[in-house]
Each structure stands twice: as structure tokens, then as C-alpha cells.
Coordinates of C-alpha atoms in Angstrom, one line a residue:
M1 CA 61.2 211.4 89.8
K2 CA 64.3 213.6 90.2
L3 CA 66.5 211.0 88.5
L4 CA 63.9 210.7 85.7
R5 CA 63.9 214.5 85.2
H6 CA 67.7 214.5 84.9
S7 CA 67.9 211.2 83.0
L8 CA 70.2 211.3 80.0
V9 CA 68.2 208.6 78.3
A10 CA 65.0 210.5 79.0
R11 CA 66.5 213.7 77.4
I12 CA 67.7 211.8 74.4
T13 CA 64.4 210.1 74.0
A14 CA 62.6 213.4 74.4
S15 CA 64.8 214.9 71.7
L16 CA 64.1 212.0 69.3
L17 CA 60.4 212.2 70.0
A18 CA 60.4 216.0 69.4
I19 CA 62.2 215.6 66.1
S20 CA 59.8 212.8 65.2
A21 CA 56.8 214.9 66.2
M22 CA 57.9 217.9 64.1
A23 CA 58.5 215.7 61.1
L24 CA 55.1 214.1 61.6
V25 CA 53.4 217.5 61.9
S26 CA 55.3 218.7 58.9
I27 CA 54.1 215.7 56.9
V28 CA 50.5 216.2 58.1
V29 CA 50.5 219.9 57.3
T30 CA 52.0 219.3 53.9
M31 CA 49.5 216.6 53.1
T32 CA 46.6 218.9 54.3
V33 CA 47.8 221.8 52.2
A34 CA 48.4 219.6 49.3
S35 CA 44.9 218.1 49.7
D36 CA 43.4 221.6 50.0
S37 CA 45.3 222.7 46.8
R38 CA 43.9 219.8 44.9
G39 CA 41.6 221.2 42.1
D40 CA 43.0 224.7 42.1
A41 CA 44.6 224.1 38.7
A42 CA 41.3 222.6 37.3
A43 CA 39.4 225.6 38.7
I44 CA 41.8 228.0 37.0
N45 CA 41.5 226.1 33.8
M46 CA 37.7 226.1 34.1
A47 CA 37.7 229.9 34.9
G48 CA 39.9 230.4 31.8
S49 CA 37.5 228.4 29.7
L50 CA 34.7 230.8 30.8
R51 CA 36.5 233.6 29.2
M52 CA 37.0 231.6 26.0
N53 CA 33.3 230.7 26.1
T54 CA 32.4 234.4 26.5
Y55 CA 34.4 235.2 23.4
Q56 CA 32.7 232.4 21.5
I57 CA 29.3 233.9 22.5
V58 CA 30.4 237.3 21.2
S59 CA 31.6 235.7 17.9
A60 CA 28.3 233.7 17.6
L61 CA 26.3 236.9 18.1
Q62 CA 28.3 238.7 15.4
R63 CA 27.5 235.9 12.9
H64 CA 23.8 236.0 14.0
E65 CA 23.7 239.7 13.2
Q66 CA 25.3 239.1 9.8
R67 CA 23.2 236.1 8.9
P68 CA 20.2 235.7 11.1
G69 CA 18.8 232.3 11.2
S70 CA 17.9 229.4 13.4
E71 CA 21.3 227.8 13.1
A72 CA 23.1 230.9 14.5
R73 CA 20.5 231.3 17.1
A74 CA 21.0 227.7 18.2
R75 CA 24.7 228.2 18.3
V76 CA 24.4 231.2 20.7
A77 CA 22.0 229.2 22.9
E78 CA 24.3 226.3 23.0
L79 CA 27.2 228.5 24.0
S80 CA 25.1 230.2 26.7
D81 CA 24.1 226.9 28.1
R82 CA 27.7 225.8 28.1
L83 CA 28.7 229.0 30.0
E84 CA 26.1 228.3 32.6
Q85 CA 27.2 224.7 33.0
R86 CA 30.8 225.8 33.5
L87 CA 29.8 228.4 36.0
A88 CA 28.0 225.7 38.0
S89 CA 30.7 223.0 37.4
P90 CA 32.2 221.2 40.5
E91 CA 35.7 222.0 39.3
L92 CA 35.1 225.7 39.8
T93 CA 32.7 225.6 42.8
G94 CA 34.9 223.1 44.6
A95 CA 37.9 225.4 44.6
L96 CA 36.0 228.2 46.2
P97 CA 36.4 228.6 50.0
D98 CA 33.4 228.0 52.3
A99 CA 33.6 231.5 53.8
E100 CA 30.8 233.6 52.3
D101 CA 32.8 236.8 52.7
H102 CA 35.8 235.5 50.9
A103 CA 36.9 237.5 47.8
L104 CA 36.5 234.5 45.5
Q105 CA 33.0 233.9 46.8
R106 CA 32.1 237.6 46.2
Q107 CA 33.7 237.6 42.7
Y108 CA 31.9 234.3 41.8
R109 CA 28.5 235.6 43.0
L110 CA 29.2 238.8 41.0
I111 CA 29.8 236.8 37.8
L112 CA 26.7 234.7 38.4
A113 CA 24.6 237.8 39.0
R114 CA 25.9 239.6 36.0
W115 CA 25.4 236.6 33.8
G116 CA 22.0 235.5 35.1
Q117 CA 20.4 238.9 35.7
E118 CA 22.0 241.0 33.0
L119 CA 23.6 239.2 30.1
A120 CA 21.6 236.0 29.8
P121 CA 18.3 238.0 29.2
Q122 CA 20.0 240.3 26.7
V123 CA 21.5 237.4 24.8
E124 CA 18.1 235.7 24.6
L125 CA 16.5 239.0 23.5
A126 CA 19.2 239.6 20.9
T127 CA 18.8 236.1 19.4
G128 CA 15.0 236.5 19.4
G129 CA 15.2 239.7 17.3
G130 CA 14.5 242.1 20.1
G131 CA 15.6 245.6 20.4
V132 CA 19.0 245.2 21.9
E133 CA 22.0 247.3 20.9
P134 CA 24.7 245.0 19.7
D135 CA 27.5 247.2 20.7
A136 CA 26.2 247.6 24.2
L137 CA 25.7 243.8 24.5
R138 CA 29.3 243.2 23.4
A139 CA 30.5 245.8 25.9
T140 CA 28.6 244.0 28.7
L141 CA 30.1 240.7 27.6
D142 CA 33.6 242.3 27.7
G143 CA 32.8 243.4 31.3
L144 CA 32.0 239.8 32.0
V145 CA 35.3 238.8 30.6
D146 CA 37.0 241.2 33.0
D147 CA 35.1 239.8 35.9
I148 CA 36.2 236.3 34.8
D149 CA 39.8 237.5 34.6
A150 CA 39.5 238.8 38.1
L151 CA 38.2 235.4 39.3
V152 CA 41.2 233.7 37.6
T153 CA 43.6 236.1 39.2
L154 CA 42.0 235.5 42.6
L155 CA 42.2 231.7 42.1
E156 CA 45.9 232.0 41.1
Q157 CA 46.6 234.2 44.2
N158 CA 44.8 231.7 46.4
S159 CA 46.9 228.8 45.1
E160 CA 50.1 230.8 45.4
S161 CA 49.2 231.7 49.1
K162 CA 48.8 228.0 49.8
I163 CA 52.2 227.2 48.4
Q164 CA 53.8 230.1 50.3
L165 CA 52.1 228.8 53.5
L166 CA 53.5 225.3 52.9
S167 CA 57.0 226.7 52.3
A168 CA 56.8 228.8 55.4
L169 CA 55.7 225.8 57.5
Q170 CA 58.5 223.7 56.0
I171 CA 61.1 226.3 56.9
L172 CA 59.6 226.7 60.4
F173 CA 59.7 222.9 61.1
L174 CA 63.2 222.7 59.6
A175 CA 64.4 225.4 61.9
L176 CA 62.8 223.8 64.9
T177 CA 64.2 220.4 64.0
A178 CA 67.7 222.0 63.6
V179 CA 67.4 223.7 67.0
V180 CA 66.3 220.4 68.7
V181 CA 69.2 218.5 66.9
V182 CA 71.7 221.1 68.1
I183 CA 70.5 220.9 71.6
A184 CA 70.5 217.1 71.5
L185 CA 74.1 217.1 70.1
Y186 CA 75.3 219.5 72.7
D187 CA 73.6 217.4 75.4
I188 CA 75.1 214.2 74.0
R189 CA 78.6 215.7 73.7
H190 CA 78.7 217.1 77.2
N191 CA 76.7 214.6 79.0
L192 CA 77.4 211.3 77.1
V193 CA 80.6 211.5 75.0
L194 CA 82.8 213.3 77.5
P195 CA 81.7 211.2 80.5
L196 CA 82.1 208.0 78.4
R197 CA 85.6 209.1 77.5
Q198 CA 86.4 209.7 81.2
L199 CA 85.0 206.2 82.1
V200 CA 87.1 204.6 79.3
V201 CA 90.2 206.4 80.7
L202 CA 89.4 205.2 84.2
A203 CA 88.9 201.6 82.9
R204 CA 92.2 201.8 81.0
E205 CA 94.1 203.1 84.0
A206 CA 92.5 200.5 86.3
A207 CA 93.6 197.8 83.8
H208 CA 97.2 199.1 84.3
R209 CA 96.8 198.9 88.1
N210 CA 96.5 202.7 88.4
F211 CA 93.6 203.2 90.8
G212 CA 94.4 206.9 91.5
H213 CA 92.5 208.2 88.5
R214 CA 89.0 209.7 89.0
T215 CA 86.3 210.8 86.6
R216 CA 85.0 213.6 88.9
L217 CA 81.7 213.7 87.0
S218 CA 78.9 216.0 88.3
G219 CA 75.2 215.9 87.6
N220 CA 72.4 213.6 88.3
D221 CA 72.1 211.5 85.1
E222 CA 73.1 207.9 84.6
L223 CA 76.7 208.4 83.5
A224 CA 77.4 210.8 86.4
L225 CA 76.0 208.3 88.8
L226 CA 78.1 205.6 87.0
G227 CA 81.2 207.8 87.2
R228 CA 80.8 208.4 90.9
T229 CA 80.3 204.7 91.4
F230 CA 83.4 203.9 89.3
D231 CA 85.3 206.5 91.4
T232 CA 84.2 204.8 94.6
M233 CA 85.0 201.4 93.1
A234 CA 88.5 202.5 92.0
E235 CA 89.2 203.8 95.5
E236 CA 88.0 200.6 97.0
L237 CA 90.0 198.5 94.5
G238 CA 93.1 200.6 95.2
A239 CA 92.7 200.0 98.9
S240 CA 92.0 196.3 98.3
Y241 CA 94.9 196.0 95.9
S242 CA 97.2 197.7 98.4
E243 CA 96.0 195.3 101.1
L244 CA 96.4 192.3 98.9
E245 CA 99.9 193.4 98.0
A246 CA 100.7 193.8 101.7
R247 CA 99.2 190.4 102.3
V248 CA 101.2 188.9 99.5
S249 CA 104.3 190.5 100.8
R250 CA 103.6 189.0 104.2
K251 CA 102.8 185.6 102.8
K252 CA 105.9 185.8 100.7
A253 CA 108.0 186.7 103.7
E254 CA 106.3 183.9 105.7
L255 CA 106.9 181.5 102.9
E256 CA 110.5 182.4 102.6
R257 CA 110.8 182.1 106.4
S258 CA 109.0 178.7 106.3
N259 CA 111.3 177.7 103.4
R260 CA 114.4 178.6 105.5
A261 CA 112.9 176.8 108.4
M262 CA 112.3 173.7 106.3
Q263 CA 116.0 173.9 105.2
V264 CA 117.0 174.2 108.8
L265 CA 114.9 171.1 109.6
H266 CA 116.4 169.3 106.6
D267 CA 120.0 170.2 107.6
G268 CA 119.2 169.4 111.3
S269 CA 117.8 165.9 110.3
R270 CA 121.3 164.9 109.1
A271 CA 122.7 165.9 112.5
L272 CA 119.9 164.2 114.3
Y273 CA 120.1 160.9 112.4
G274 CA 123.8 160.9 112.0
G275 CA 124.9 162.3 115.3
G276 CA 124.9 159.1 117.3
N277 CA 123.5 159.4 120.8
D278 CA 124.3 163.1 121.3
L279 CA 120.7 164.5 121.0
C280 CA 121.7 167.8 122.6
A281 CA 124.6 168.7 120.4
S282 CA 122.6 167.8 117.2
A283 CA 119.2 169.3 118.2
A284 CA 120.1 172.5 120.1
P285 CA 121.6 174.5 117.2
M286 CA 118.7 173.6 115.0
L287 CA 116.1 174.7 117.7
R288 CA 118.0 177.9 118.3
H289 CA 118.1 178.7 114.6
L290 CA 114.3 178.0 114.3
E291 CA 113.7 180.4 117.2
Q292 CA 115.4 183.2 115.3
L293 CA 113.6 182.4 112.1
L294 CA 110.1 181.9 113.6
Q295 CA 110.5 184.5 116.4
I296 CA 109.5 182.1 119.1
G297 CA 111.2 180.6 122.1
P298 CA 112.5 179.3 124.3
I299 CA 111.9 175.6 123.5
R300 CA 112.2 172.7 125.9
L301 CA 112.2 169.0 125.1
S302 CA 111.1 166.5 127.8
L303 CA 111.2 162.7 127.3
H304 CA 108.6 160.4 129.0
D305 CA 109.9 157.7 131.4
S306 CA 107.4 154.8 131.2
H307 CA 108.9 153.2 134.3
D308 CA 108.4 156.2 136.6
D309 CA 105.6 157.7 134.5
R310 CA 107.2 161.2 134.5
D311 CA 108.6 163.7 132.0
I312 CA 112.4 164.2 132.2
P313 CA 113.8 167.5 130.8
I314 CA 116.4 166.6 128.3
L315 CA 117.1 169.8 126.3
A316 CA 116.2 173.5 126.7
T317 CA 117.3 176.4 124.5
H318 CA 118.6 179.5 126.3
S319 CA 118.8 177.5 129.5
P320 CA 120.6 179.2 132.5
R321 CA 122.0 175.8 133.6
R322 CA 122.5 172.4 132.0
P323 CA 119.7 169.8 132.4
E324 CA 119.6 167.7 135.6
Y325 CA 120.2 164.4 133.7
C326 CA 123.0 165.7 131.4
R327 CA 125.2 162.8 130.4
D328 CA 128.1 164.8 128.9
H329 CA 129.4 167.7 131.0
D330 CA 131.9 168.5 128.2
C331 CA 129.0 169.4 126.0
H332 CA 127.9 173.1 126.1
A333 CA 125.1 173.0 123.5
C334 CA 122.5 174.2 125.9
L335 CA 124.7 177.0 127.4
L336 CA 125.8 178.9 124.4
D337 CA 123.4 181.9 124.9
P338 CA 124.9 184.5 127.2
Q339 CA 121.5 185.9 128.0
P340 CA 119.2 183.0 128.9
L341 CA 115.5 183.4 128.7
T342 CA 113.1 182.3 131.4
L343 CA 110.8 179.4 130.8
Q344 CA 108.2 180.5 133.3
A345 CA 104.8 181.7 132.1
T346 CA 104.6 185.5 132.2
E347 CA 102.0 188.0 131.2
A348 CA 103.8 188.4 127.8
G349 CA 104.3 184.8 126.9
E350 CA 102.3 181.6 126.3
C351 CA 103.2 178.0 125.8
L352 CA 102.3 175.6 122.9
L353 CA 102.6 172.0 124.1
L354 CA 103.3 169.5 121.3
P355 CA 103.4 165.7 121.7
V356 CA 106.6 163.9 120.7
S357 CA 105.2 160.5 119.6
V358 CA 105.5 157.8 117.0
G359 CA 102.1 156.3 116.4
D360 CA 100.5 155.5 119.7
L361 CA 103.9 155.4 121.4
M362 CA 104.3 158.6 123.5
L363 CA 108.0 159.5 123.7
G364 CA 107.8 163.0 125.3
T365 CA 106.6 166.6 124.9
L366 CA 107.9 169.7 123.2
E367 CA 107.2 173.0 124.9
V368 CA 107.3 176.1 122.6
W369 CA 107.0 179.5 124.1
Y370 CA 105.9 182.5 122.1
P371 CA 104.9 186.2 122.7
R372 CA 101.2 186.6 123.5
E373 CA 100.9 189.5 121.1
A374 CA 102.3 187.4 118.2
P375 CA 100.8 183.9 118.3
P376 CA 102.2 181.4 115.7
T377 CA 100.4 181.2 112.4
D378 CA 99.1 178.0 110.9
S379 CA 102.2 177.5 108.8
V380 CA 104.4 178.0 111.9
K381 CA 102.3 175.4 113.7
R382 CA 102.7 172.9 110.9
L383 CA 106.5 173.5 111.0
L384 CA 106.5 173.0 114.7
N385 CA 104.5 169.7 114.3
A386 CA 107.0 168.6 111.7
L387 CA 109.8 169.5 114.2
A388 CA 108.1 167.4 116.9
D389 CA 107.7 164.5 114.5
Q390 CA 111.4 164.8 113.5
L391 CA 112.5 164.8 117.1
A392 CA 110.2 161.9 117.8
T393 CA 111.8 160.0 114.9
A394 CA 115.3 160.8 116.1
V395 CA 114.5 159.7 119.7
Y396 CA 112.7 156.6 118.5
L397 CA 115.7 155.7 116.2
Q398 CA 118.1 156.4 119.0
R399 CA 116.2 154.0 121.3
R400 CA 115.9 151.4 118.5
I401 CA 119.7 151.6 118.0
E402 CA 120.3 151.1 121.6
E403 CA 117.9 148.2 121.7
Q404 CA 119.5 146.8 118.6
Q405 CA 122.9 147.0 120.2
Q406 CA 121.6 145.2 123.2
V407 CA 119.9 142.5 121.1
T408 CA 123.1 142.2 119.0
L409 CA 125.2 141.8 122.2
M410 CA 122.8 139.2 123.5
N411 CA 122.8 137.3 120.2
E412 CA 126.6 137.3 120.2
R413 CA 126.7 136.0 123.8
T414 CA 124.1 133.4 122.8
I415 CA 126.2 132.2 119.9
I416 CA 129.3 132.0 122.0
A417 CA 127.4 130.0 124.6
R418 CA 126.0 127.7 122.0
E419 CA 129.4 127.1 120.4
L420 CA 131.0 126.4 123.8
H421 CA 128.1 124.1 124.6
D422 CA 128.3 122.2 121.4
S423 CA 132.0 121.8 121.2
L424 CA 134.2 122.5 124.2
A425 CA 131.6 121.8 126.9
Q426 CA 131.0 118.3 125.5
S427 CA 134.7 117.6 125.4
L428 CA 135.2 118.8 128.9
S429 CA 132.2 116.7 130.0
Y430 CA 133.8 113.7 128.4
L431 CA 137.1 114.5 130.1
K432 CA 135.3 114.9 133.4
M433 CA 133.8 111.4 133.1
Q434 CA 137.2 110.0 132.2
V435 CA 138.8 111.6 135.2
A436 CA 136.0 110.2 137.4
R437 CA 136.6 106.8 135.9
L438 CA 140.3 107.1 136.5
E439 CA 139.7 108.0 140.2
R440 CA 137.5 104.9 140.6
M441 CA 140.2 102.8 139.0
Q442 CA 142.8 104.3 141.3
Q443 CA 140.6 103.6 144.3
K444 CA 140.3 100.0 143.2
E445 CA 144.0 99.9 142.5
A446 CA 143.5 98.8 138.9
P447 CA 146.5 97.7 136.9
R448 CA 148.6 100.4 135.4
E449 CA 147.9 99.0 131.8
T450 CA 144.2 99.6 132.4
Q451 CA 144.8 103.1 133.7
A452 CA 147.1 103.8 130.7
A453 CA 144.2 103.4 128.3
V454 CA 142.3 106.0 130.3
F455 CA 145.3 108.3 130.2
D456 CA 145.4 107.9 126.4
E457 CA 141.7 108.8 126.1
L458 CA 142.3 111.8 128.4
R459 CA 145.2 112.9 126.1
T460 CA 143.1 112.5 123.0
G461 CA 140.2 114.3 124.6
L462 CA 142.4 117.2 125.7
D463 CA 143.9 117.4 122.2
S464 CA 140.4 117.5 120.7
A465 CA 139.2 120.1 123.2
Y466 CA 142.3 122.3 122.6
R467 CA 141.8 122.0 118.8
Q468 CA 138.1 123.0 119.2
L469 CA 139.1 125.9 121.4
R470 CA 141.5 127.1 118.8
E471 CA 138.9 126.8 116.1
L472 CA 136.5 128.8 118.2
L473 CA 139.0 131.5 118.9
T474 CA 139.9 131.7 115.2
T475 CA 136.2 131.9 114.2
F476 CA 135.4 134.7 116.7
R477 CA 138.5 136.6 115.8
L478 CA 137.7 136.8 112.1
K479 CA 137.9 140.3 110.8
L480 CA 135.0 140.8 108.4
E481 CA 135.8 143.0 105.5
G482 CA 132.1 143.3 104.8
P483 CA 128.8 142.3 106.3
G484 CA 127.3 138.8 105.9
L485 CA 128.6 135.3 105.5
A486 CA 130.4 135.8 102.2
S487 CA 133.2 137.9 103.8
A488 CA 133.8 135.3 106.6
L489 CA 133.9 132.5 104.0
R490 CA 136.3 134.4 101.9
Q491 CA 138.8 134.8 104.8
T492 CA 138.3 131.1 105.8
V493 CA 139.2 129.8 102.3
E494 CA 142.2 132.1 102.2
E495 CA 143.3 130.8 105.6
F496 CA 142.9 127.1 104.7
G497 CA 144.4 127.7 101.2
E498 CA 147.6 128.8 102.9
R499 CA 147.6 125.8 105.2
L500 CA 146.7 123.4 102.3
G501 CA 149.3 124.9 100.0
T502 CA 146.9 125.5 97.1
R503 CA 144.0 127.7 96.3
V504 CA 140.6 126.8 97.7
G505 CA 137.7 127.7 95.4
L506 CA 134.7 129.6 96.7
T507 CA 131.3 130.2 95.1
V508 CA 128.6 132.1 97.0
D509 CA 125.2 132.8 95.5
L510 CA 122.9 134.1 98.3
P511 CA 120.3 136.9 98.5
P512 CA 121.2 139.6 101.0
H513 CA 120.2 139.3 104.7
L514 CA 119.1 135.6 104.2
L515 CA 120.6 134.1 107.4
N516 CA 120.5 135.2 111.0
P517 CA 123.8 135.4 112.9
N518 CA 123.3 132.0 114.6
E519 CA 122.8 130.3 111.2
E520 CA 125.8 132.1 109.8
I521 CA 128.0 130.8 112.6
H522 CA 126.8 127.2 112.2
V523 CA 127.4 127.4 108.4
L524 CA 130.8 128.9 108.9
Q525 CA 131.8 126.3 111.5
V526 CA 130.6 123.4 109.3
V527 CA 132.8 124.8 106.4
R528 CA 135.8 125.3 108.7
E529 CA 135.5 121.8 110.2
S530 CA 135.2 120.3 106.7
L531 CA 138.3 122.2 105.5
A532 CA 140.2 121.3 108.6
N533 CA 139.5 117.6 107.8
V534 CA 140.7 118.2 104.3
V535 CA 144.0 119.6 105.5
K536 CA 144.5 116.9 108.2
H537 CA 143.3 113.7 106.6
A538 CA 142.5 114.1 102.8
H539 CA 146.0 114.8 101.4
A540 CA 144.2 116.8 98.8
H541 CA 145.6 119.1 96.1
W542 CA 142.3 120.8 95.3
A543 CA 139.2 121.9 97.4
E544 CA 136.2 124.0 96.7
V545 CA 133.4 125.5 98.8
T546 CA 130.0 126.2 97.2
V547 CA 127.1 128.0 99.0
S548 CA 123.9 128.5 97.0
F549 CA 120.2 129.1 97.6
R550 CA 117.8 126.9 95.5
A551 CA 114.2 126.0 96.0
A552 CA 113.9 127.8 99.3
R553 CA 116.8 125.8 100.7
L554 CA 120.4 126.6 101.4
H555 CA 123.0 124.2 100.0
V556 CA 126.6 124.2 101.5
T557 CA 129.0 121.9 99.7
V558 CA 132.7 121.2 100.5
E559 CA 134.6 119.0 98.0
D560 CA 138.2 117.8 97.7
D561 CA 140.2 115.4 95.5
G562 CA 141.9 113.6 98.5
V563 CA 141.9 110.0 99.6
G564 CA 138.2 110.0 100.6
L565 CA 136.4 107.8 103.1
E566 CA 136.4 104.1 103.6
D567 CA 132.6 104.3 103.4
D568 CA 130.0 107.1 103.5
S569 CA 129.6 107.0 107.3
S570 CA 131.6 109.1 109.7
P571 CA 134.4 107.2 111.6
P572 CA 133.4 106.3 115.2
M573 CA 134.5 108.7 117.9
H574 CA 135.2 111.4 115.4
Y575 CA 134.1 114.4 117.4
G576 CA 134.4 116.9 114.5
L577 CA 131.9 115.0 112.3
V578 CA 129.6 114.4 115.3
I579 CA 129.5 118.2 116.0
M580 CA 128.9 118.9 112.4
R581 CA 125.9 116.5 112.4
D582 CA 124.7 118.2 115.6
R583 CA 124.9 121.6 114.0
A584 CA 122.9 120.3 111.0
E585 CA 120.2 119.0 113.3
T586 CA 120.1 122.4 115.2
L587 CA 119.5 124.1 111.8
G588 CA 116.7 121.7 111.0
G589 CA 118.6 120.2 108.1
R590 CA 120.8 117.2 107.1
L591 CA 124.5 116.6 106.7
T592 CA 125.7 114.1 104.2
L593 CA 129.3 112.8 103.6
Q594 CA 130.1 110.7 100.6
N595 CA 133.0 109.9 98.3
R596 CA 133.1 111.7 94.9
D597 CA 133.1 109.8 91.7
G598 CA 136.4 111.3 90.7
G599 CA 138.0 110.7 94.1
G600 CA 137.9 112.7 97.3
T601 CA 135.1 113.6 99.6
R602 CA 131.9 115.6 99.3
V603 CA 130.3 117.2 102.4
E604 CA 126.9 118.7 101.9
L605 CA 124.7 120.6 104.4
V606 CA 121.1 121.4 103.3
F607 CA 118.6 123.3 105.4
T608 CA 115.8 125.8 105.2
P609 CA 116.8 129.3 106.6
Q610 CA 114.5 130.8 109.1
T611 CA 115.1 134.3 107.7
A612 CA 114.8 135.8 111.2
R613 CA 115.5 139.5 111.5
L614 CA 117.8 140.9 114.0
I615 CA 115.0 143.0 115.6
S616 CA 111.4 141.7 115.5
Q617 CA 109.4 143.6 118.0
H618 CA 106.0 144.9 119.0
V619 CA 104.8 147.4 121.6
G620 CA 104.3 145.7 124.9
A621 CA 102.1 146.6 127.9
D622 CA 104.7 149.1 129.1
N623 CA 104.9 150.8 125.7
R624 CA 108.5 149.4 125.3
P625 CA 109.5 147.4 122.3
A626 CA 109.5 143.7 123.2
T627 CA 112.1 141.6 121.4
P628 CA 111.4 137.9 121.0
V629 CA 114.3 135.7 122.1
D630 CA 115.4 132.6 120.2
P631 CA 114.2 129.5 122.0
R632 CA 117.8 128.2 121.9
V633 CA 118.8 131.2 124.1
D634 CA 116.6 130.0 126.8
A635 CA 117.8 126.4 126.4
I636 CA 121.4 127.5 126.6
A637 CA 120.7 129.7 129.6
T638 CA 119.0 126.7 131.3
D639 CA 122.0 124.6 130.4
R640 CA 124.4 127.1 131.9
H641 CA 122.6 127.9 135.1
G642 CA 120.7 124.6 135.6
H643 CA 123.8 122.5 134.7
R644 CA 121.9 120.4 132.2
E645 CA 123.8 118.7 129.4

């Protein structure tokens, strides 16, 4: 109710209703007065006609006096009847007020009495020839005219009074309407226009992020309440905006810090992945820099030993001493801080333990200490998780590199053992059998000529073994200018080109990483043996080596324009060709030797590569990568230790 009493809308509505009510009352009063004034003019005219009728009666009486007769008498009677009718006419009686004591009513009754009681009998008596003085009758009629004039005057005054009353009422209602309008305009200006202007200014200032402006409106109407609400809202918006600005500033600083931390992680990744096996020297500066940026620390990295099922400390920032299992005492990456921090849990510090893992393979843990009053945010935790993943990748790659080096070394030893088994070991076995044969011949005292043949075979076998040994040494001493088989073949054709005295052509068309090391050695040895035969036996002036991959098969061709073979089979007891065929069988392919149509020899090796990778592994039961071993490795190991040939 209080708000309703002070409501601006209610006041404006009341003003409009008051103006409307006064206009309505003014219209009703005007209509009433106008309706009441209806017939006043007719009554005045009728009263005026009474005067004219009286004069007519006087004139008719004068004519009757001069010429008495029935016609004159009838004229006077007619005029008298007309006067009586006009006195009783509704136009005249309707304009008279209802009040009996009104002047118009008294004057009207006076005229009726004078006419009905005094004049009408005298007029009848005069027209009938009675004894009436004409001058006295005319004087009485003149008195009646005066009374009629008085009635007309009263009618005119009554009509004028109504018009004056209507004018006064119109002026009064106009004045009241003006007063109400002035009050309403004043109320609208001070309680509507000015508050609205203050609200617009407040809205404009708020749009320009100025929340310090206030309307300071007083009162209990709607705009005052709205102004106070806007003031409160502006104050709250200012506080919220200030808080949001502070939060944005914190987020911006945190984002910049995270960006710098990501840059540190990116720069540190180069050191981690390109720093060899020195994890401490590459990771410690990065961890220390992250501690300064993220306001955490110290940080300790421990790697999990699957054999002993324990965690071994590898790296700790701000460490007072080097780790127990430090492998390089010339490295001081952990000992750069002159004021080491303790890693023990205190009342002011807590530890965040992060796993260092790759998939399901657990490599270690990363301990991150931080102040208890400033725990790490979600973005910092994400950065730390990225750091743990980066360290896990670096540790995993380091282990993979070490395992790859071990596998490479084992493959090299396997290849050397295979080459020795396929070439030199067979020759030595043959020589061993010849020596045993020679011993039996000496025990039986065989003739010297028979023993001489054995000595010739021993000499031939030794020469062949020596030649094979030199070929192996030459092959294993090749300096590869680039990775793969093409580089070794390029050095081989250059070497045999110098020995042959002419250029040896070479065409290699292979996809990268097609052959494994064992297959590359076999192909290289077949090519070298073929070129050695060209140099020794072919007397050629031209040779060419072609290596191509077609229809999922590798084709190795060595051609020359020498003397060629007697037939397409290898000569008996030719150890080089026997070993070449054995290599082809080992590769699962075939070796063909035939004469060329234009002269010379064509040697072709065709086989399907296994496309074995250097590292093919899976996680074993002990969570260590298991590397499958070539079946030939086991066979060679059995041959070496079990003495099987």
C-alpha cells in the first residue's frame, strides 16, 4: 500500500483521470445548461408576439369604434383568442421555471390575471356595445404591454444568466485542468524525466566500463527503486569486473608461465632425445628451470628395476650429493645448486607422485614437491604429466637404443659366424680331412707319389681358404659412405673396376630398408664372388652389376663379355660357385649361371626378401622387450658349440 501511494504510475494515472473527469463534468454541465436553455429564444419570441398581438387588439378596437359591425367585432374576438392561445402556448410556459416564487412565474401570473380578470371582460363589453371608456381600455391594454415587456426582459435576463453560468463553469474547469496539468508536469519532470536521465547516464557509463557512477535517487516510487537497484547492480558489476580482471590477469600470467614451461619442455626434448645416454645432463637443467617457472620443487626421478622390483633414484634437483648409482662422476648436473633443498616431507611441503610409463610398461616414478599453501593448479598438473610422459619417452628411447645396439652387435656376430661357417670353416674342415688322410697314408707308408697328390690338394685348399679369408676381411672392412646395400655395392664395383682395368657398371633400383643385414651380406658376397671370377677367369673388358626389385622378388645380375663357360653348370670342385649356390639356398632363392648370347657369362640370383626389421619386439612377462632371434643364429650357435658341420 505504501508503494501504491507513492507510485509514479498511480500519480500519473490519477492526474489523467482527474483531467478526464473534469473534462467529462464540463461536458455534462455544458450539455445540461444548453438543454435547459433550449426554448428560451422561442419563449422570448412568443412573449414579443404577445406585445404585437396586444397592439393589434388596440388597432382592431379603434376600427370597431369607427365602423362598428360584425366584421370588426369578429376581428377583435379573433385577436383576443390568439392572445389567450399564445399566453397558454408551450413555447412560453415551457421556458418558465418550476419554482412558484420565481419572478418569471409571478410576472406570468400577473399577465394572466390582468388579461383574464380585467382586460378580456372589458374587450368583450366594448365589442358588445357596452359602456366602456375607450381611452381607459387602451390605457389598460398599454399596461398589459408593459407587463409583457417586463416578461420579455425577465426571459432575456434568465437566458443571459444561464450563459454566464456556463462561461463561469468553463473557466472554473479550465483553471482546475490547468492546475492538474501543471502539477502532473512538475511531478513528471522531477520524478520521471530527471530520474530517467540519471538512469541513462548510469547505463552509458556502465557501457564504457565505468561502474563508479551512481544515480542517488530518493523516494519510494518505481524509478527511485529502479535507481537504487541500478546503483547496487553497478556496485556489484564493478566488484565482479574487478574480480574478473584480476582473474584474467592471473590466468594470463599462468598462461604465459605455462607457455614458457612448454617452451622449456620443447627445448628440453631436444636435449633429452639428442643427448645420448646422459639423462642427468639433459634433464636436470630443464627440471630446475621448470621449478623456477612453476614455483615447485625439488623434483626426483626414480627408475623401476624389473629384476629386483625396486625404484632406483637416478636424478634429483637441488640434491646435496650425487645419486648412489651415478655413472659419470665428471658430471655435476645434480650439484649445481649451492643451497640444496631437502626432499623429506615437512609441515610446509607435500609430494605429487607421477608415473613414468609408456602404455602398460612402468618405467619409474617422478616425485614433485610443492608448498602446502600453494598447491599446483590443473594446468600445472597437466604440464607435469606432459613432463612425466616426456621423461618416459626419453627413458624408453634410451633403453630401445641400448637394446638396438645389442641386437645390432648380435646380428653382426651372427653374420660373421655365418660367413666363417659357410666359407672358411668348410675349407678348414676339408683341409682337416686331407691332413687325416695324409696321416693314414704315412702310417701305411704309402708311396710318395700318392702322398704328393694329397699335398697338392692341401695346397689348393689352403690357397682357397686364404682367398676366402681375404674376401671376408675385405667385405667386413668396407667403409660405407651411406646406409644400405647400394653404398657397399658402389665401393665393390669401384674396387673390382680398378682390378679389371675398366669401369664396372652398377644399377640399383631398390626401395629403402628392404633387406635385413644378413640378406645384404649374402647379396654382397655373391656379387663379390661373381666379380672375382670375372677378374680371374673371364678375361673380360666389360662387366655390369644390376640389382632390382620386381614382382616382390629381388633380382641380382652380374654380366661380363669374357670367354664364358664351357656349359651352364659350375665346374666341379669350384668352391666359390658352391658357396654362392649355398648362399642362394640360405636366402630361399636360386642361382643360375649361363652364357650370354653376345659372349661372356651371366650370373643371376633371385629370391624373395623377408623384409625383417632390425628390432621386432613385444613386452614379455618381465616387462622387458623381447627380441626374436633369427633361426640361423641358433643354428650357427649350435654349430659353434656343438661342433656340428
